[in-house]
């Protein structure tokens, strides 16, 4: 069957950050069905909607740059798809654009994050994070699998951080950062924060993590 | 600005259960709202979000411009711990506001083992548990659902119970509350007027006295309360409200699909089955209505499955019209149609053909008892030949697994009946191997699920003693000794939970103290094996000087006044007593379509019952 591959860019913000990847897939499937977009179904014994996401977003992270690819089997303009999907989506998930895919998801190399860390002593936290980042290495325990065993192994992520900026706020610290992303060298925001706040003398009460952009090796936007 | 509790979600399991914001959830402007209604399901989100009654009443109240109904579930233990540690009170999912600020806190009472969660939720909300300690007009704590047919073990905690169906009385109660809020009435003034509405039971308006042996002496109405509270019945299901939209959850819930209700009541009259009596009389929707409502729900939710909902769905008189109607559009839209509740005896060849067009899942039969004598005693009018021929038909149709539901501890049951369960399962296994066209290389699985029988109010067995836990354990052991095939898998309920269910099902107001004491000792989520604490419950009974066996294992005399007899469910006491007598003689009764037994339920519906042609 003939189909056109279409990429849908969307944001997942507010309370939607608590929707797991698996739940998001189910939510999108239903939204696509409600929107009555003519889509390609797999042709197996149990046909289901074809849908693939560039990268799964960790639970608890907000994002302005999510994308999923779907396969269109009829005529429908990108504008129409966007309008219909937005009418069919829950509150905190919004389609920002629909386009023909230009890059493969495997070409994603970097991601930009903006992270708020809330604490009672912003100055002390800022100082501790700066000290960690200023050292030659930034070691962190990364969860890995050896065969079936779960192990923790120490990794240095210093070279995975490309840009780094800290700013002190009344109630905490803002971290703006570009890290490697993608299938090979992905640095999750949780891992990054583990590394930067190790040894911090004050507790981080909670964090807001926002994924702003995903980029290619050459620094251009993934689209 | 974020609410403080939002950050609690960072470390809990499945946080999307606590966020709200699902598609179809109702958001309103508080300034326009006169009554705020917190609809509470006293179990986890996954269980509560599967419940059709909540979806109906949620949609019904939110049709109003002056009222806002929001959903509340029991937070899972990890979330509750965080909420208590951070001083976050129980909040409603839509607005995130504490439910202590609401006007109505409504609990749906689906099963007895959720009662401890009711108290836990009230406490987590910061609302006083006992009705008498809530002196202001609002919040009012109200309850409905099947357990409202004997709400006495909860009587001290609730202001109002609503026995019967809720579609009309909910709106009447909200109208009355708006009027009283505007007048600035006291709670007593409001309750006096509320008790005049048909189907409203105000437990505080009844004095209860006991004989020295602990049995009930009298239930005496006072204030404006009627001697008997009649349950509410919806006369016309084609015109009654049914939601066009469901709240579509993010997380995977137990029943995550569109649901179309086809009828209420049941024609069968199985003597153990409470649902078969308390939802009478029979009222059907037309197949056009069901089809239209099913289509509307699939369109608005995006669900890929629609399930028909009723007791014994194949008894629907228009089932052979409805299925082709549904199948004319559902498969084209990649929607599966499922029929959860089919009976063995009227599982026709043509129905089987229609079913083949939809997805093939397991087949489930409920013979309920192992021998014909006992099936006759409980009025489960299914013969062994019917079970076996239907199983054979299913095996010819390609099915390889069959589930059989049984009960243990039924009145008049002997060890011979217990062994009969294993024998019937073995015959079903043999039936598979008799099929000449059986699929090659595939074995058969016969899953036998054995529940412990719990006598319930408003059934012919309401006077019967429940088997003790020791008796049940012995019967389970005997059953296992009689299973000789690896193709048969047996599972059963814990007799401890059935015992507690039995106590509360037929309990009286003396159990209110026990319930509160058990909750104080940490009991909650009693329906979950991992949380059920039988020892704590037994200590609570002991501390209150209440003997649980008095409620569970005692045979009641026909002359005894039962704790729920000031509630009128239409069913005549004499009819139930006659059915009880017939059970002990293993004599069956015809189903309601064959011959009306004059159970009395139609009286509450202007004499009308769809089973009487």
Tab-separated table of C-alpha atoms in Angstrom, chain B residues 248-446:
chain	number	residue	atom	x	y	z
B	248	UNK	CA	-9.989	8.509	28.610
B	249	UNK	CA	-7.198	7.579	31.043
B	250	UNK	CA	-3.492	7.827	30.258
B	251	UNK	CA	-2.490	4.809	32.306
B	252	UNK	CA	-3.695	1.343	31.457
B	253	UNK	CA	-6.801	0.704	33.555
B	254	UNK	CA	-8.576	-2.610	34.107
B	255	UNK	CA	-11.384	-2.052	31.605
B	256	UNK	CA	-9.965	0.449	29.132
B	257	UNK	CA	-12.636	0.509	26.448
B	258	UNK	CA	-15.941	1.985	25.392
B	259	UNK	CA	-18.938	0.433	27.127
B	260	UNK	CA	-22.517	0.232	25.921
B	261	UNK	CA	-25.114	-0.753	28.481
B	262	UNK	CA	-27.821	-2.963	26.998
B	263	UNK	CA	-30.199	-3.672	29.857
B	264	UNK	CA	-30.603	-3.652	33.629
B	265	UNK	CA	-31.789	-6.518	35.766
B	266	UNK	CA	-31.559	-10.217	35.036
B	267	UNK	CA	-34.177	-12.802	34.112
B	268	UNK	CA	-32.306	-15.743	35.643
B	269	UNK	CA	-32.867	-15.616	39.358
B	270	UNK	CA	-29.752	-17.577	40.351
B	271	UNK	CA	-30.309	-17.808	44.089
B	272	UNK	CA	-26.778	-16.860	45.145
B	273	UNK	CA	-26.557	-13.759	42.949
B	274	UNK	CA	-27.304	-10.432	44.588
B	275	UNK	CA	-27.026	-8.487	41.341
B	276	UNK	CA	-29.695	-10.733	39.860
B	277	UNK	CA	-32.205	-9.465	42.432
B	278	UNK	CA	-31.283	-5.914	43.428
B	279	UNK	CA	-31.213	-4.574	39.857
B	280	UNK	CA	-34.675	-5.837	38.978
B	281	UNK	CA	-37.005	-5.264	37.219
B	282	UNK	CA	-35.719	-5.978	33.713
B	283	UNK	CA	-35.507	-2.891	31.531
B	284	UNK	CA	-33.963	-3.070	28.086
B	285	UNK	CA	-32.606	-0.481	25.708
B	286	UNK	CA	-33.596	-0.830	22.061
B	287	UNK	CA	-30.822	-2.101	19.820
B	288	UNK	CA	-30.916	1.216	17.934
B	289	UNK	CA	-30.173	3.107	21.146
B	290	UNK	CA	-27.327	0.770	22.091
B	291	UNK	CA	-25.840	0.942	18.604
B	292	UNK	CA	-26.073	4.749	18.513
B	293	UNK	CA	-24.529	5.148	21.956
B	294	UNK	CA	-21.751	2.688	21.152
B	295	UNK	CA	-20.858	4.541	17.948
B	296	UNK	CA	-20.878	7.943	19.642
B	297	UNK	CA	-18.543	6.709	22.370
B	298	UNK	CA	-16.088	5.124	19.955
B	299	UNK	CA	-15.972	8.350	17.934
B	300	UNK	CA	-15.406	10.594	20.923
B	301	UNK	CA	-12.905	8.429	22.800
B	302	UNK	CA	-10.853	6.838	20.016
B	303	UNK	CA	-11.155	3.474	21.765
B	304	UNK	CA	-10.577	0.413	19.601
B	305	UNK	CA	-12.854	-1.812	21.656
B	306	UNK	CA	-16.509	-1.648	22.590
B	307	UNK	CA	-17.917	-3.920	25.232
B	308	UNK	CA	-21.570	-4.643	25.856
B	309	UNK	CA	-22.499	-4.340	29.492
B	310	UNK	CA	-25.251	-6.083	31.405
B	311	UNK	CA	-25.792	-9.167	33.459
B	312	UNK	CA	-26.037	-12.251	31.246
B	313	UNK	CA	-25.761	-10.307	27.988
B	314	UNK	CA	-26.999	-13.127	25.757
B	315	UNK	CA	-30.408	-12.787	27.429
B	316	UNK	CA	-30.823	-9.427	25.696
B	317	UNK	CA	-33.932	-9.934	23.606
B	318	UNK	CA	-32.483	-7.984	20.665
B	319	UNK	CA	-28.998	-9.510	20.756
B	320	UNK	CA	-29.392	-11.060	17.315
B	321	UNK	CA	-30.325	-7.628	15.878
B	322	UNK	CA	-27.693	-5.688	17.750
B	323	UNK	CA	-24.625	-7.699	16.798
B	324	UNK	CA	-25.018	-7.256	13.025
B	325	UNK	CA	-25.693	-3.547	13.645
B	326	UNK	CA	-22.440	-3.168	15.563
B	327	UNK	CA	-20.510	-5.305	13.126
B	328	UNK	CA	-21.681	-3.154	10.217
B	329	UNK	CA	-19.288	-0.375	11.248
B	330	UNK	CA	-16.948	-1.527	14.019
B	331	UNK	CA	-14.559	-3.778	12.032
B	332	UNK	CA	-14.142	-1.092	9.320
B	333	UNK	CA	-12.945	1.259	12.026
B	334	UNK	CA	-10.681	-1.433	13.507
B	335	UNK	CA	-12.892	-1.692	16.571
B	336	UNK	CA	-13.370	-4.956	18.419
B	337	UNK	CA	-16.724	-5.866	19.886
B	338	UNK	CA	-16.642	-7.871	23.107
B	339	UNK	CA	-19.460	-9.558	24.967
B	340	UNK	CA	-18.303	-10.271	28.475
B	341	UNK	CA	-21.233	-12.043	30.015
B	342	UNK	CA	-22.622	-14.932	28.009
B	343	UNK	CA	-24.490	-17.933	29.256
B	344	UNK	CA	-23.849	-21.465	28.199
B	345	UNK	CA	-27.355	-22.514	27.385
B	346	UNK	CA	-28.351	-19.921	24.808
B	347	UNK	CA	-25.021	-19.645	23.073
B	348	UNK	CA	-26.440	-20.295	19.617
B	349	UNK	CA	-24.644	-21.402	16.486
B	350	UNK	CA	-25.434	-18.086	14.776
B	351	UNK	CA	-24.167	-16.083	17.753
B	352	UNK	CA	-20.987	-18.133	17.572
B	353	UNK	CA	-20.651	-17.210	13.893
B	354	UNK	CA	-21.001	-13.509	14.720
B	355	UNK	CA	-18.484	-13.839	17.514
B	356	UNK	CA	-15.960	-15.374	15.170
B	357	UNK	CA	-15.850	-12.085	13.295
B	358	UNK	CA	-14.497	-10.314	16.354
B	359	UNK	CA	-11.275	-11.035	18.126
B	360	UNK	CA	-10.893	-14.466	19.605
B	361	UNK	CA	-10.294	-14.325	23.320
B	362	UNK	CA	-10.776	-17.002	25.920
B	363	UNK	CA	-14.188	-18.490	26.532
B	364	UNK	CA	-15.661	-18.350	29.982
B	365	UNK	CA	-18.480	-20.492	31.341
B	366	UNK	CA	-19.951	-20.277	34.790
B	367	UNK	CA	-21.570	-23.583	35.782
B	368	UNK	CA	-21.097	-22.358	39.407
B	369	UNK	CA	-21.580	-25.814	40.924
B	370	UNK	CA	-20.176	-29.273	40.178
B	371	UNK	CA	-23.332	-31.395	40.238
B	372	UNK	CA	-26.778	-31.079	38.745
B	373	UNK	CA	-28.377	-31.380	42.169
B	374	UNK	CA	-26.504	-28.352	43.473
B	375	UNK	CA	-26.995	-26.387	40.256
B	376	UNK	CA	-30.712	-26.992	40.717
B	377	UNK	CA	-30.500	-25.862	44.339
B	378	UNK	CA	-28.944	-22.542	43.352
B	379	UNK	CA	-31.253	-22.241	40.343
B	380	UNK	CA	-28.397	-22.086	37.876
B	381	UNK	CA	-30.397	-23.649	35.118
B	382	UNK	CA	-27.535	-25.072	33.133
B	383	UNK	CA	-27.077	-28.769	32.488
B	384	UNK	CA	-23.849	-30.685	32.134
B	385	UNK	CA	-24.820	-31.579	28.551
B	386	UNK	CA	-25.153	-27.872	27.739
B	387	UNK	CA	-21.739	-27.083	29.207
B	388	UNK	CA	-20.105	-29.940	27.340
B	389	UNK	CA	-21.832	-29.364	24.007
B	390	UNK	CA	-20.986	-25.660	24.105
B	391	UNK	CA	-17.382	-26.458	24.996
B	392	UNK	CA	-17.262	-28.949	22.094
B	393	UNK	CA	-18.721	-26.298	19.792
B	394	UNK	CA	-16.109	-23.803	20.972
B	395	UNK	CA	-13.299	-26.316	20.458
B	396	UNK	CA	-14.585	-26.958	16.927
B	397	UNK	CA	-14.486	-23.187	16.444
B	398	UNK	CA	-10.790	-23.201	17.256
B	399	UNK	CA	-10.717	-22.198	20.905
B	400	UNK	CA	-8.125	-23.981	23.006
B	401	UNK	CA	-8.643	-22.485	26.416
B	402	UNK	CA	-11.756	-22.437	28.519
B	403	UNK	CA	-12.368	-20.833	31.868
B	404	UNK	CA	-14.896	-22.361	34.258
B	405	UNK	CA	-16.240	-20.426	37.216
B	406	UNK	CA	-17.456	-22.246	40.295
B	407	UNK	CA	-18.440	-21.412	43.834
B	408	UNK	CA	-17.664	-23.319	46.974
B	409	UNK	CA	-19.579	-23.218	50.208
B	410	UNK	CA	-22.998	-22.958	48.569
B	411	UNK	CA	-25.955	-23.876	50.781
B	412	UNK	CA	-26.639	-27.647	50.811
B	413	UNK	CA	-23.173	-28.368	49.341
B	414	UNK	CA	-21.562	-31.755	50.135
B	415	UNK	CA	-18.128	-33.202	49.322
B	416	UNK	CA	-19.782	-34.995	46.407
B	417	UNK	CA	-20.599	-31.595	44.910
B	418	UNK	CA	-16.994	-30.481	45.430
B	419	UNK	CA	-15.642	-33.531	43.634
B	420	UNK	CA	-18.148	-32.749	40.870
B	421	UNK	CA	-16.206	-29.579	40.067
B	422	UNK	CA	-13.098	-31.617	39.248
B	423	UNK	CA	-15.169	-34.161	37.318
B	424	UNK	CA	-16.850	-31.523	35.175
B	425	UNK	CA	-13.507	-29.885	34.398
B	426	UNK	CA	-12.121	-33.301	33.403
B	427	UNK	CA	-15.077	-33.897	31.075
B	428	UNK	CA	-14.378	-30.564	29.365
B	429	UNK	CA	-10.747	-31.627	28.876
B	430	UNK	CA	-11.929	-34.945	27.394
B	431	UNK	CA	-14.286	-33.065	25.084
B	432	UNK	CA	-11.282	-31.276	23.566
B	433	UNK	CA	-9.551	-34.553	22.737
B	434	UNK	CA	-12.757	-36.015	21.249
B	435	UNK	CA	-12.721	-33.288	18.628
B	436	UNK	CA	-11.386	-34.897	15.432
B	437	UNK	CA	-10.363	-31.514	13.966
B	438	UNK	CA	-8.463	-30.305	17.003
B	439	UNK	CA	-5.580	-28.010	16.080
B	440	UNK	CA	-2.332	-29.925	15.750
B	441	UNK	CA	0.333	-29.443	18.370
B	442	UNK	CA	-1.922	-27.484	20.656
B	443	UNK	CA	-3.082	-28.602	24.060
B	444	UNK	CA	-6.091	-27.453	25.972
B	445	UNK	CA	-6.181	-25.388	29.157
B	446	UNK	CA	-9.176	-25.553	31.437
